[in-house]
mmCIF file of C-alpha atoms and ligand atoms in Angstrom:
data_model
loop_
_atom_site.group_PDB
_atom_site.id
_atom_site.type_symbol
_atom_site.label_atom_id
_atom_site.label_comp_id
_atom_site.label_asym_id
_atom_site.label_seq_id
_atom_site.Cartn_x
_atom_site.Cartn_y
_atom_site.Cartn_z
ATOM 1 C CA MET A 132 -13.421 19.579 1.033
ATOM 2 C CA PHE A 133 -10.791 16.882 0.192
ATOM 3 C CA LEU A 134 -7.743 19.054 1.044
ATOM 4 C CA ASP A 135 -9.214 19.475 4.464
ATOM 5 C CA LYS A 136 -9.401 15.580 4.671
ATOM 6 C CA LEU A 137 -6.018 15.509 3.571
ATOM 7 C CA ASN A 138 -4.934 18.090 6.305
ATOM 8 C CA TRP A 139 -6.753 16.064 8.953
ATOM 9 C CA ARG A 140 -5.459 13.017 8.275
ATOM 10 C CA TYR A 141 -1.847 12.302 9.975
ATOM 11 C CA ALA A 142 0.218 9.320 10.741
ATOM 12 C CA THR A 143 -1.618 7.988 13.912
ATOM 13 C CA LYS A 144 0.617 6.910 16.306
ATOM 14 C CA LYS A 145 -1.742 5.823 18.935
ATOM 15 C CA MET A 146 -4.882 4.098 17.824
ATOM 16 C CA ASP A 147 -8.167 3.003 20.372
ATOM 17 C CA PRO A 148 -8.309 -0.567 20.260
ATOM 18 C CA THR A 149 -12.038 -0.135 21.169
ATOM 19 C CA LYS A 150 -12.920 1.493 18.046
ATOM 20 C CA PRO A 151 -12.783 -1.104 14.763
ATOM 21 C CA VAL A 152 -13.368 0.419 11.516
ATOM 22 C CA ALA A 153 -16.631 -0.559 9.701
ATOM 23 C CA GLU A 154 -16.174 -3.222 6.926
ATOM 24 C CA ASP A 155 -18.206 -1.186 4.474
ATOM 25 C CA LYS A 156 -15.316 1.355 5.067
ATOM 26 C CA VAL A 157 -12.548 -1.011 4.784
ATOM 27 C CA ALA A 158 -14.089 -2.167 1.527
ATOM 28 C CA GLN A 159 -13.886 1.100 0.061
ATOM 29 C CA ILE A 160 -10.194 1.847 0.903
ATOM 30 C CA VAL A 161 -9.381 -1.900 -0.490
ATOM 31 C CA GLU A 162 -11.455 -0.922 -3.873
ATOM 32 C CA ALA A 163 -9.320 2.572 -4.100
ATOM 33 C CA ILE A 164 -6.292 0.162 -3.849
ATOM 34 C CA ARG A 165 -7.800 -1.931 -6.592
ATOM 35 C CA MET A 166 -8.504 1.177 -8.941
ATOM 36 C CA ALA A 167 -4.700 2.567 -8.356
ATOM 37 C CA PRO A 168 -2.841 3.141 -11.721
ATOM 38 C CA THR A 169 0.033 1.172 -12.291
ATOM 39 C CA SER A 170 2.600 1.062 -15.126
ATOM 40 C CA SER A 171 1.176 -0.822 -18.162
ATOM 41 C CA GLY A 172 -1.656 -1.683 -15.855
ATOM 42 C CA VAL A 173 0.115 -4.971 -14.958
ATOM 43 C CA GLN A 174 -0.771 -4.397 -11.288
ATOM 44 C CA PRO A 175 2.151 -6.247 -9.946
ATOM 45 C CA PHE A 176 1.320 -6.623 -6.167
ATOM 46 C CA GLU A 177 -1.276 -8.310 -3.904
ATOM 47 C CA LEU A 178 -2.964 -6.828 -0.868
ATOM 48 C CA LEU A 179 -3.407 -8.961 2.516
ATOM 49 C CA VAL A 180 -6.439 -7.673 4.614
ATOM 50 C CA ILE A 181 -5.608 -9.008 8.513
ATOM 51 C CA ARG A 182 -8.367 -8.903 10.875
ATOM 52 C CA ASN A 183 -6.677 -11.869 12.621
ATOM 53 C CA LYS A 184 -5.239 -10.164 15.991
ATOM 54 C CA ALA A 185 -3.280 -13.489 16.626
ATOM 55 C CA LEU A 186 -1.417 -13.012 13.461
ATOM 56 C CA ARG A 187 -1.092 -9.052 14.193
ATOM 57 C CA GLU A 188 0.629 -9.850 17.439
ATOM 58 C CA LYS A 189 3.033 -11.974 15.498
ATOM 59 C CA ILE A 190 3.820 -9.032 13.308
ATOM 60 C CA ARG A 191 4.192 -6.382 15.616
ATOM 61 C CA PRO A 192 7.506 -7.219 17.252
ATOM 62 C CA VAL A 193 9.013 -7.324 13.775
ATOM 63 C CA SER A 194 7.775 -3.712 13.232
ATOM 64 C CA TRP A 195 9.553 -1.817 15.800
ATOM 65 C CA ASP A 196 6.748 -2.717 18.128
ATOM 66 C CA GLN A 197 4.393 -0.278 16.889
ATOM 67 C CA ALA A 198 1.351 -0.487 18.879
ATOM 68 C CA GLN A 199 -1.035 0.565 15.760
ATOM 69 C CA ILE A 200 -0.394 -3.112 14.259
ATOM 70 C CA THR A 201 -2.485 -4.597 17.350
ATOM 71 C CA ASP A 202 -4.495 -1.508 18.497
ATOM 72 C CA GLY A 203 -5.940 -0.763 14.806
ATOM 73 C CA SER A 204 -8.705 -3.248 13.698
ATOM 74 C CA HIS A 205 -7.194 -4.175 10.321
ATOM 75 C CA LEU A 206 -3.632 -4.180 9.018
ATOM 76 C CA LEU A 207 -3.304 -4.263 5.211
ATOM 77 C CA VAL A 208 -0.003 -5.390 3.827
ATOM 78 C CA PHE A 209 1.188 -4.322 0.468
ATOM 79 C CA ALA A 210 3.140 -7.359 -0.981
ATOM 80 C CA ALA A 211 4.696 -6.780 -4.591
ATOM 81 C CA TRP A 212 5.857 -9.252 -6.888
ATOM 82 C CA ASP A 213 9.444 -10.684 -6.240
ATOM 83 C CA ASN A 214 10.372 -10.590 -10.217
ATOM 84 C CA TYR A 215 8.308 -10.341 -13.606
ATOM 85 C CA THR A 216 7.819 -13.654 -15.454
ATOM 86 C CA ALA A 217 6.572 -14.435 -18.740
ATOM 87 C CA GLU A 218 3.457 -16.160 -16.820
ATOM 88 C CA ARG A 219 2.449 -12.849 -15.077
ATOM 89 C CA ILE A 220 2.636 -10.911 -17.791
ATOM 90 C CA ASP A 221 0.868 -13.129 -20.101
ATOM 91 C CA ALA A 222 -2.191 -13.470 -17.212
ATOM 92 C CA VAL A 223 -2.348 -9.724 -17.767
ATOM 93 C CA VAL A 224 -2.631 -9.966 -21.403
ATOM 94 C CA GLU A 225 -4.963 -12.737 -20.857
ATOM 95 C CA GLN A 226 -7.244 -10.576 -19.126
ATOM 96 C CA LEU A 227 -7.317 -7.707 -21.669
ATOM 97 C CA VAL A 228 -8.107 -10.029 -24.284
ATOM 98 C CA GLU A 229 -10.937 -11.497 -22.223
ATOM 99 C CA GLU A 230 -12.452 -7.821 -21.358
ATOM 100 C CA ARG A 231 -11.487 -5.901 -24.540
ATOM 101 C CA GLY A 232 -11.267 -8.375 -27.215
ATOM 102 C CA PRO A 233 -7.928 -9.425 -29.114
ATOM 103 C CA SER A 234 -5.684 -6.651 -30.414
ATOM 104 C CA GLU A 235 -2.197 -7.275 -32.425
ATOM 105 C CA MET A 236 -1.251 -3.544 -30.764
ATOM 106 C CA LEU A 237 -1.832 -4.543 -27.477
ATOM 107 C CA GLN A 238 0.121 -8.051 -27.983
ATOM 108 C CA GLY A 239 3.020 -6.301 -29.053
ATOM 109 C CA TYR A 240 3.236 -3.993 -26.313
ATOM 110 C CA TYR A 241 3.282 -6.738 -23.975
ATOM 111 C CA ASP A 242 5.668 -8.815 -25.967
ATOM 112 C CA ASN A 243 8.117 -5.418 -25.884
ATOM 113 C CA LEU A 244 7.501 -5.373 -22.276
ATOM 114 C CA LYS A 245 8.709 -8.967 -21.554
ATOM 115 C CA ALA A 246 11.467 -8.223 -23.726
ATOM 116 C CA MET A 247 12.401 -5.132 -21.569
ATOM 117 C CA TYR A 248 11.507 -7.015 -18.225
ATOM 118 C CA LEU A 249 12.571 -10.456 -18.180
ATOM 119 C CA PRO A 250 16.307 -9.824 -18.639
ATOM 120 C CA ARG A 251 16.402 -7.563 -15.794
ATOM 121 C CA ALA A 252 17.883 -8.680 -12.277
ATOM 122 C CA ALA A 253 15.028 -9.705 -10.074
ATOM 123 C CA GLU A 254 15.696 -7.190 -7.721
ATOM 124 C CA VAL A 255 15.430 -4.343 -10.259
ATOM 125 C CA ASN A 256 11.869 -5.925 -11.031
ATOM 126 C CA TYR A 257 10.924 -6.136 -7.728
ATOM 127 C CA ALA A 258 11.824 -2.424 -6.862
ATOM 128 C CA HIS A 259 9.655 -1.701 -9.698
ATOM 129 C CA ALA A 260 6.990 -3.836 -8.667
ATOM 130 C CA ALA A 261 7.304 -2.139 -5.182
ATOM 131 C CA ARG A 262 6.967 1.269 -6.887
ATOM 132 C CA GLN A 263 3.709 0.329 -8.613
ATOM 133 C CA ALA A 264 2.596 -0.931 -4.831
ATOM 134 C CA TYR A 265 3.223 2.446 -3.264
ATOM 135 C CA ILE A 266 1.060 4.370 -5.858
ATOM 136 C CA ALA A 267 -1.676 2.271 -4.386
ATOM 137 C CA LEU A 268 -0.450 2.813 -0.847
ATOM 138 C CA GLY A 269 -1.127 6.792 -1.775
ATOM 139 C CA PHE A 270 -4.510 5.990 -2.957
ATOM 140 C CA ALA A 271 -5.196 4.011 0.222
ATOM 141 C CA LEU A 272 -4.150 7.096 2.324
ATOM 142 C CA ALA A 273 -6.259 9.443 0.542
ATOM 143 C CA ALA A 274 -9.526 7.153 0.604
ATOM 144 C CA ALA A 275 -8.854 6.399 4.398
ATOM 145 C CA ALA A 276 -8.728 10.386 4.953
ATOM 146 C CA GLU A 277 -11.621 10.892 2.885
ATOM 147 C CA LEU A 278 -13.655 8.105 4.916
ATOM 148 C CA GLU A 279 -12.227 9.691 8.094
ATOM 149 C CA VAL A 280 -10.697 6.605 9.000
ATOM 150 C CA ASP A 281 -7.182 6.877 10.487
ATOM 151 C CA SER A 282 -4.046 5.067 9.299
ATOM 152 C CA THR A 283 -0.207 4.902 9.457
ATOM 153 C CA PRO A 284 1.759 4.016 6.621
ATOM 154 C CA MET A 285 4.769 2.013 7.811
ATOM 155 C CA GLU A 286 8.122 0.787 6.369
ATOM 156 C CA GLY A 287 9.579 0.448 10.006
ATOM 157 C CA PHE A 288 9.454 -3.027 9.956
ATOM 158 C CA ASP A 289 11.457 -6.119 8.889
ATOM 159 C CA PRO A 290 10.490 -7.359 5.628
ATOM 160 C CA GLU A 291 12.113 -10.853 5.837
ATOM 161 C CA GLN A 292 10.454 -11.735 9.034
ATOM 162 C CA VAL A 293 6.893 -10.337 7.929
ATOM 163 C CA ASP A 294 7.272 -12.257 4.758
ATOM 164 C CA GLU A 295 8.398 -15.576 6.682
ATOM 165 C CA ILE A 296 5.174 -15.177 8.997
ATOM 166 C CA LEU A 297 2.767 -14.483 5.991
ATOM 167 C CA GLY A 298 4.365 -17.151 4.044
ATOM 168 C CA LEU A 299 5.023 -14.705 1.131
ATOM 169 C CA LYS A 300 8.211 -15.963 -0.444
ATOM 170 C CA GLU A 301 6.479 -19.324 -1.424
ATOM 171 C CA LYS A 302 4.170 -17.236 -3.506
ATOM 172 C CA GLY A 303 7.064 -14.900 -4.937
ATOM 173 C CA LEU A 304 5.552 -12.092 -3.299
ATOM 174 C CA ARG A 305 7.664 -9.500 -0.841
ATOM 175 C CA SER A 306 5.996 -7.096 1.948
ATOM 176 C CA VAL A 307 6.799 -3.454 0.813
ATOM 177 C CA VAL A 308 4.841 -1.483 3.316
ATOM 178 C CA LEU A 309 2.595 -1.946 6.064
ATOM 179 C CA LEU A 310 -0.929 0.416 6.509
ATOM 180 C CA PRO A 311 -2.892 -0.208 9.901
ATOM 181 C CA LEU A 312 -6.397 0.890 10.160
ATOM 182 C CA GLY A 313 -8.244 2.333 12.945
ATOM 183 C CA TYR A 314 -9.295 5.339 14.999
ATOM 184 C CA ARG A 315 -7.063 7.872 16.802
ATOM 185 C CA ALA A 316 -6.991 7.698 20.553
ATOM 186 C CA GLU A 317 -8.282 10.505 22.199
ATOM 187 C CA GLU A 318 -5.446 10.631 24.425
ATOM 188 C CA GLY A 319 -1.721 9.536 24.452
ATOM 189 C CA ASP A 320 -1.002 10.191 20.958
ATOM 190 C CA TRP A 321 2.079 12.754 20.971
ATOM 191 C CA LEU A 322 1.641 13.759 17.457
ATOM 192 C CA LEU A 323 -2.199 14.601 17.625
ATOM 193 C CA PRO A 324 -1.912 18.145 18.690
ATOM 194 C CA MET A 325 1.270 18.950 16.780
ATOM 195 C CA LYS A 326 1.027 21.152 13.730
ATOM 196 C CA LYS A 327 1.370 19.417 10.540
ATOM 197 C CA VAL A 328 4.470 20.148 8.532
ATOM 198 C CA ARG A 329 5.308 20.447 5.147
ATOM 199 C CA LYS A 330 7.867 22.367 2.601
ATOM 200 C CA SER A 331 6.553 25.609 1.267
ATOM 201 C CA LYS A 332 4.980 25.609 -1.840
ATOM 202 C CA ALA A 333 7.952 27.712 -3.005
ATOM 203 C CA ALA A 334 10.696 24.947 -1.984
ATOM 204 C CA LEU A 335 8.453 22.127 -3.879
ATOM 205 C CA VAL A 336 7.281 23.644 -6.916
ATOM 206 C CA THR A 337 8.906 25.188 -9.800
ATOM 207 C CA GLU A 338 6.459 26.893 -12.160
ATOM 208 C CA ILE A 339 7.602 27.014 -16.008
ATOM 209 C CA ASP A 340 5.542 28.916 -18.121
HETATM 210 C C1 FMN B 275 6.423 5.088 2.872
HETATM 211 C C2 FMN B 275 6.051 5.376 4.794
HETATM 212 C C3 FMN B 275 6.665 4.825 5.930
HETATM 213 C C4 FMN B 275 6.537 5.362 7.200
HETATM 214 N N1 FMN B 275 6.723 4.636 7.978
HETATM 215 C C5 FMN B 275 6.401 4.936 9.313
HETATM 216 C C6 FMN B 275 6.683 3.874 10.437
HETATM 217 O O1 FMN B 275 7.067 2.890 10.074
HETATM 218 N N2 FMN B 275 5.914 4.578 11.313
HETATM 219 C C7 FMN B 275 5.458 5.632 11.646
HETATM 220 O O2 FMN B 275 5.312 5.988 12.824
HETATM 221 N N3 FMN B 275 5.280 6.555 10.915
HETATM 222 C C8 FMN B 275 5.599 6.151 9.341
HETATM 223 N N4 FMN B 275 5.502 6.846 8.352
HETATM 224 C C9 FMN B 275 4.584 8.225 8.728
HETATM 225 C C10 FMN B 275 5.528 9.478 8.125
HETATM 226 O O3 FMN B 275 7.051 9.777 9.084
HETATM 227 C C11 FMN B 275 4.849 10.765 7.749
HETATM 228 O O4 FMN B 275 3.604 10.392 7.092
HETATM 229 C C12 FMN B 275 5.178 12.291 7.739
HETATM 230 O O5 FMN B 275 6.243 12.539 8.792
HETATM 231 C C13 FMN B 275 4.159 13.378 7.391
HETATM 232 O O6 FMN B 275 3.259 13.039 8.678
HETATM 233 P P1 FMN B 275 1.860 12.871 8.502
HETATM 234 O O7 FMN B 275 1.594 11.606 7.582
HETATM 235 O O8 FMN B 275 1.502 12.783 10.105
HETATM 236 O O9 FMN B 275 1.483 14.116 7.936
HETATM 237 C C14 FMN B 275 5.950 6.735 7.242
HETATM 238 C C15 FMN B 275 5.358 7.274 6.090
HETATM 239 C C16 FMN B 275 5.329 6.811 4.632
HETATM 240 C C17 FMN B 275 5.081 7.628 3.566
#
């Protein structure tokens, strides 16, 4: 059952470098990311799938030396748009028109969106774009769990240095969150035997009937 898989998953601290994740499983996780919903369907982020070990070795020291980055077989980097621009929104509309046909309602909706987004500070728009990337991160975490692939969501890195290493600035992108994929090491992970700790339902949920 899906909830059992969510209980199985944990933020893996030690991955087994001898066990790579099969490409068909990685492809399914990437597809879950592609299918994640975003505000107004804009999908204001890109995903980098890094297999290259030398590149992951460069990213590790600017990511708190977290070993999963090189012990896992794949590193997913969620990189959000640094700002909303007319061209970026227009490209979304173009694809919608191409795939669904022209519509005045659609054009009006995205004209309003541009009127709202474009005058805002780049930082505000980046923060909005990054929130959309986090929704996709959630889908990736759930998809990996479903496939019994281990993963570690990571904010513990220096985004400016990662952007520099990956040349993201030139592409108008900023790294938001990392997700190494791999398999838990049978020994040496202090977190593996620990109980999963979550707020009680009573503390989290207010039911209003
Ligand atoms: C956005 C985000 C960033 C995180 N950053 C890190 C990180 O840099 N390194 C790490 O080991 N764990 C990181 N975690 C893992 C959390 O500490 C972990 O998910 C949380 O304590 C719940 O435990 P569980 O995922 O093992 O169930 C991060 C989790 C999220 C969602």
